[in-house]
Short mmCIF file of C-alpha atoms in Angstrom, two decimals:
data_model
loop_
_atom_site.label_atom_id
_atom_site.label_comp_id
_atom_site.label_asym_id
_atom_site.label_seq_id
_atom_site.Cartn_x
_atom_site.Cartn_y
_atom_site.Cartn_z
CA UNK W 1 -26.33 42.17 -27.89
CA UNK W 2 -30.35 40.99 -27.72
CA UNK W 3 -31.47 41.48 -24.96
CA UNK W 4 -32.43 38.69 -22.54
CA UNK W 5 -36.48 37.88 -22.92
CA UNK W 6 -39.13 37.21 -20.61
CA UNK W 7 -39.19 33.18 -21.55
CA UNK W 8 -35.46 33.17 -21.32
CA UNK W 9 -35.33 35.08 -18.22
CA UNK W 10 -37.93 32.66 -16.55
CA UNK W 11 -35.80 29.14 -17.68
CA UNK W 12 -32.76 30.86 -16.22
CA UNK W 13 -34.69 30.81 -12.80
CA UNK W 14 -35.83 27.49 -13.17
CA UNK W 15 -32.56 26.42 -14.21
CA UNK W 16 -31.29 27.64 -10.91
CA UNK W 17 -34.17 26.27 -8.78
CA UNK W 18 -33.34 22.52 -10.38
CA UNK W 19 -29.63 22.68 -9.75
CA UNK W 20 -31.03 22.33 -6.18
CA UNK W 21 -33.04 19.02 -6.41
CA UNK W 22 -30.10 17.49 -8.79
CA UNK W 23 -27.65 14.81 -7.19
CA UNK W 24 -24.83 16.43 -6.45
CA UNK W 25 -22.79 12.59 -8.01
CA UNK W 26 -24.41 14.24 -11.13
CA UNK W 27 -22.92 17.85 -10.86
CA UNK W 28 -19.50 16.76 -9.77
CA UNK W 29 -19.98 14.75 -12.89
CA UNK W 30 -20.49 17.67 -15.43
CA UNK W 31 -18.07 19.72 -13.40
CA UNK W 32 -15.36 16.87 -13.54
CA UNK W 33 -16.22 16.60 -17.52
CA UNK W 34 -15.77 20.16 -18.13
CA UNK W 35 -12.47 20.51 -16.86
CA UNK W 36 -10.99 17.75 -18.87
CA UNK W 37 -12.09 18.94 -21.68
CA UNK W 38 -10.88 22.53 -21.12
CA UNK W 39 -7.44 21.66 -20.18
CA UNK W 40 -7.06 19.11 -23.30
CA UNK W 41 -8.50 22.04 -25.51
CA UNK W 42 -5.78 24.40 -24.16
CA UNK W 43 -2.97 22.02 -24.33
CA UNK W 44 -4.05 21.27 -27.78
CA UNK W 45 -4.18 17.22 -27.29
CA UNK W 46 -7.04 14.76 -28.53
CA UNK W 47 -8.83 17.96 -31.19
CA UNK W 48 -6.60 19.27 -33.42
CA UNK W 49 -7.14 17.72 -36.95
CA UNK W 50 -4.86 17.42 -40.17
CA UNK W 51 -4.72 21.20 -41.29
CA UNK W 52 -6.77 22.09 -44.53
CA UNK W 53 -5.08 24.01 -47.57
CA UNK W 54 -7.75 27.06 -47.34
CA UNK W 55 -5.90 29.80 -48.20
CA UNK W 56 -7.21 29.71 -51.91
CA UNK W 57 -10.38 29.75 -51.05
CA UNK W 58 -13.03 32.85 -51.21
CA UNK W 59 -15.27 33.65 -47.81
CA UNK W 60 -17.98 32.47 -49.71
CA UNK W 61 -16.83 28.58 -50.15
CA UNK W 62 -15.46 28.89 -46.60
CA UNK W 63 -18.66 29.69 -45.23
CA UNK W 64 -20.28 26.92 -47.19
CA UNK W 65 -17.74 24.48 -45.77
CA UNK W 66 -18.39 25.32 -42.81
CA UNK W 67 -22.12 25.60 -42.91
CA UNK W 68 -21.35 21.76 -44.14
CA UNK W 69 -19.50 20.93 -41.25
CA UNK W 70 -21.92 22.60 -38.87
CA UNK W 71 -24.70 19.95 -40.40
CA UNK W 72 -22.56 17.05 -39.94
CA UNK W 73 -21.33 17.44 -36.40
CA UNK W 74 -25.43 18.54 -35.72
CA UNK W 75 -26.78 15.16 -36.88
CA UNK W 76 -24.21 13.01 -34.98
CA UNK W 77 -24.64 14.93 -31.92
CA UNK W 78 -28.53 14.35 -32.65
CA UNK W 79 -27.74 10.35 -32.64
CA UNK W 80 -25.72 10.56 -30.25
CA UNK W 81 -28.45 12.41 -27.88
CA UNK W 82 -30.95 9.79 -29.26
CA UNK W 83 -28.86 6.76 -28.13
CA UNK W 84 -28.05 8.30 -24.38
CA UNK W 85 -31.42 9.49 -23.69
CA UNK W 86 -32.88 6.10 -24.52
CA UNK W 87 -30.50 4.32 -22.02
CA UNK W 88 -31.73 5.39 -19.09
CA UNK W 89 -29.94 6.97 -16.34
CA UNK W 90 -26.34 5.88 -16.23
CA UNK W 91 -26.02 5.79 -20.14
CA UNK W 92 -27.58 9.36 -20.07
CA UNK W 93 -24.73 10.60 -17.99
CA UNK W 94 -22.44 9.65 -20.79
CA UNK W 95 -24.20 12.27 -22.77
CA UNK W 96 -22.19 14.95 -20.99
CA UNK W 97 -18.43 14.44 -21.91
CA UNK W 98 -19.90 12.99 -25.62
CA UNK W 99 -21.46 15.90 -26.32
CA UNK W 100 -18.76 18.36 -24.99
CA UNK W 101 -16.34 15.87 -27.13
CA UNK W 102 -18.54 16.80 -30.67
CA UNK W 103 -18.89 20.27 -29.39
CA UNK W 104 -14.86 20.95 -29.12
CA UNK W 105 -14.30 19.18 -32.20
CA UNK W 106 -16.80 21.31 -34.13
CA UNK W 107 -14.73 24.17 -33.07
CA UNK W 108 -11.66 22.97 -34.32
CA UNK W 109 -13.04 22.49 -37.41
CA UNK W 110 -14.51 25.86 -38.04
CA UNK W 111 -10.91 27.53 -36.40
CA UNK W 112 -9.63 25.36 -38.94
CA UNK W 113 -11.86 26.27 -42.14
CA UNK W 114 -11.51 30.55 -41.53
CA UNK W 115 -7.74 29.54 -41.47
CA UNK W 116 -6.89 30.00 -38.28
CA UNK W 117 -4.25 27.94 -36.86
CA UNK W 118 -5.14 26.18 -33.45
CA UNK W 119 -1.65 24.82 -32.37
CA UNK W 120 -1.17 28.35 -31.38
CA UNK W 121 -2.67 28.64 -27.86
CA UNK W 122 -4.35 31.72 -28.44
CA UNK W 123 -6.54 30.18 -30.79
CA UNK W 124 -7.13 27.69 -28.81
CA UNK W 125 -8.06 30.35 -26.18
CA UNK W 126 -10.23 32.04 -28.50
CA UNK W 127 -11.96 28.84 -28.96
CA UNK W 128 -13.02 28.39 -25.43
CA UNK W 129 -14.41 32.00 -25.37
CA UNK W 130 -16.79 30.83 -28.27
CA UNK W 131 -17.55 28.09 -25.80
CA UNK W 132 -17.85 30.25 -22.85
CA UNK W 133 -20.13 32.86 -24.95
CA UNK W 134 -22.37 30.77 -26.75
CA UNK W 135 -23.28 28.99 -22.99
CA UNK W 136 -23.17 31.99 -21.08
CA UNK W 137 -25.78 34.97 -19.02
CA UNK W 138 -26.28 37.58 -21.54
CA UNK W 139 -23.93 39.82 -18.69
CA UNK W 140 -21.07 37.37 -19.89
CA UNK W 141 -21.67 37.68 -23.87
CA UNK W 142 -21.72 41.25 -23.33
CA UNK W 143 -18.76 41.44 -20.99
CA UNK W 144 -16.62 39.58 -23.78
CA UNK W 145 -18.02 41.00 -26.96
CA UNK W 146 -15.50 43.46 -27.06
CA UNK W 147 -12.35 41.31 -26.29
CA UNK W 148 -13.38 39.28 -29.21
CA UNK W 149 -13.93 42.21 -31.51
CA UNK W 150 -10.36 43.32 -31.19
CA UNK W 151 -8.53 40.11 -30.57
CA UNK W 152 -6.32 40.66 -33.53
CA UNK W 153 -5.24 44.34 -31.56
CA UNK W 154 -3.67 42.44 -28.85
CA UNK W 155 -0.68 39.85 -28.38
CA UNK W 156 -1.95 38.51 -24.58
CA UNK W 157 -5.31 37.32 -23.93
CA UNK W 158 -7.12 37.46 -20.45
CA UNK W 159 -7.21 33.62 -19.36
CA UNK W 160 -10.65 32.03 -18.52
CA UNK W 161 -11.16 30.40 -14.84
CA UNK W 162 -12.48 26.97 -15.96
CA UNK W 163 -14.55 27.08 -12.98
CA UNK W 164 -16.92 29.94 -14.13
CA UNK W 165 -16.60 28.64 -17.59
CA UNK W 166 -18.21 25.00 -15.81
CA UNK W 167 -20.54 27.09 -13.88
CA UNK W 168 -22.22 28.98 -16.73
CA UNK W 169 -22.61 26.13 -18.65
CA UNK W 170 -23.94 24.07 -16.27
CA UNK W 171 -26.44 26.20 -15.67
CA UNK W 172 -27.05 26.87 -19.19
CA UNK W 173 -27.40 23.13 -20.08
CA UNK W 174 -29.00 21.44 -16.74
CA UNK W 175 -32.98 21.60 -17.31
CA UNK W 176 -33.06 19.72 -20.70
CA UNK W 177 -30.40 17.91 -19.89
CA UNK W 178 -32.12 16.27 -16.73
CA UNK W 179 -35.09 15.94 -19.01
CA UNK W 180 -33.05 13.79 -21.08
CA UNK W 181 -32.45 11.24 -18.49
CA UNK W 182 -36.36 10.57 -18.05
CA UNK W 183 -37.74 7.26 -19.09
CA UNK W 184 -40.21 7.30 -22.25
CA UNK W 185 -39.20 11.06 -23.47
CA UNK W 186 -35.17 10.69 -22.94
CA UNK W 187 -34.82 10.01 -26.72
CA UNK W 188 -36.82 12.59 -28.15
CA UNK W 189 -35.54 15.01 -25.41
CA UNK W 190 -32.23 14.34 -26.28
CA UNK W 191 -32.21 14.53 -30.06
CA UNK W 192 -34.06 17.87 -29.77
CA UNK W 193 -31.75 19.65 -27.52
CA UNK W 194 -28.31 18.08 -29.48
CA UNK W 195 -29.70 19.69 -32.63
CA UNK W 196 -30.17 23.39 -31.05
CA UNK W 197 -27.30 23.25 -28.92
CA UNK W 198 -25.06 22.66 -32.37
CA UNK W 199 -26.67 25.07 -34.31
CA UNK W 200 -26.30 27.67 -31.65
CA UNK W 201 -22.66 26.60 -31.22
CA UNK W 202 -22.17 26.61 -34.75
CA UNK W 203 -23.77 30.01 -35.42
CA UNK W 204 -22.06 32.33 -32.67
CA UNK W 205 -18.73 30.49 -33.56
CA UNK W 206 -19.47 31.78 -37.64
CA UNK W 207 -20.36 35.39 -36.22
CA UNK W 208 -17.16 35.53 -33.89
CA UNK W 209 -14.78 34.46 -36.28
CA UNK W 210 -16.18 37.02 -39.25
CA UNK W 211 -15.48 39.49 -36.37
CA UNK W 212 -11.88 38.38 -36.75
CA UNK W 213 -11.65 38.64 -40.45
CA UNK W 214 -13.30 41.88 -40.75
CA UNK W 215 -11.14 43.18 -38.16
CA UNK W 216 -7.91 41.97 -40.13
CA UNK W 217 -9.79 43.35 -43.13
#
């Protein structure tokens, strides 16, 4: 519920001005990757992994695990940024379904840990609002904040157009992304902005799921 600052504010803008000197084979690109990887997520295919026996366990050691899982999806997205940015510009457009790949994943995993089950499609729909939130205008955090405080209260879910899930993040993404596919800094570029995108992914993904158990609490 922070409110937007003046720095943020001003990369938003600039954000927006770039989208206008960026290819638009490069944009179609992103869009095209975003969309597969939302309709795999909500049919479930490709990121579902073997469920883990966590019923036994106390929130402590569940946040631990998945503090540890956090850390090890953050350093091979960090490689992974490393080895596209160095490769110039076609390898560097690999970057974007990689990293959406790791990102999804990651989310699986923590759905997984808090014992949530994501063969159920409402999970899996909770899942992509973490995505859409974490990547999103402060107006969209706030719009969703309180669908994903009382989740639990309700047994249908508002569905998510895929296009202004793209859009947002897109936008959210596209300056240090393009920054990432220029020769001499691509590398460096890339391994920084894998590591904060993770850990920002990571942390509102911990905060909206505690919502969830201290709502069933």
């Amino acid at each position: 519920m922070k409110k937007t600052g003046a720095i943020e504010k001003f990369s938003r803008k600039t954000q927006l001005k770039m989208n206008r000197y960026i290819p638009d084979k490069i944009h179609t690109g992103i869009t095209a990757s975003i969309r597969y990887f939302i309709e795999t997520m909500l049919t479930g295919s490709g990121f579902i992994t073997k469920e883990k026996e966590v019923r036994m366990l106390t929130f402590q050691q569940k946040e631990e695990w998945v503090q540890e899982k956090i850390g090890t999806y953050r350093k091979t997205a960090v490689i992974e940024g490393i080895g596209t940015g160095a490769g110039g510009l076609l390898i560097g457009l690999t970057d974007f379904p990689l990293l959406l790949s790791i990102k999804m994943k990651l989310l699986f995993d923590i759905s997984g840990l808090y014992g949530f089950n994501a063969k159920k499609y409402e999970e899996r729909l909770f899942i992509l609002y973490i995505f859409h939130i974490t990547f999103s205008s402060n107006e969209t955090k706030l719009k969703h904040l309180p669908l994903i405080e009382r989740w639990n209260e309700s047994e249908k879910h508002p569905e998510l157009d895929w296009y202004t899930v793209q859009q947002e993040y897109r936008d959210y993404v596209d300056l240090v992304k393009m920054l990432q596919l220029v020769p001499g800094i691509g590398a460096a570029v890339g391994a920084y902005a894998n590591h904060n995108l993770l850990v920002h992914l990571g942390e509102t993904a911990q905060n909206c799921f505690r919502l969830r158990m201290l709502e069933q609490k």
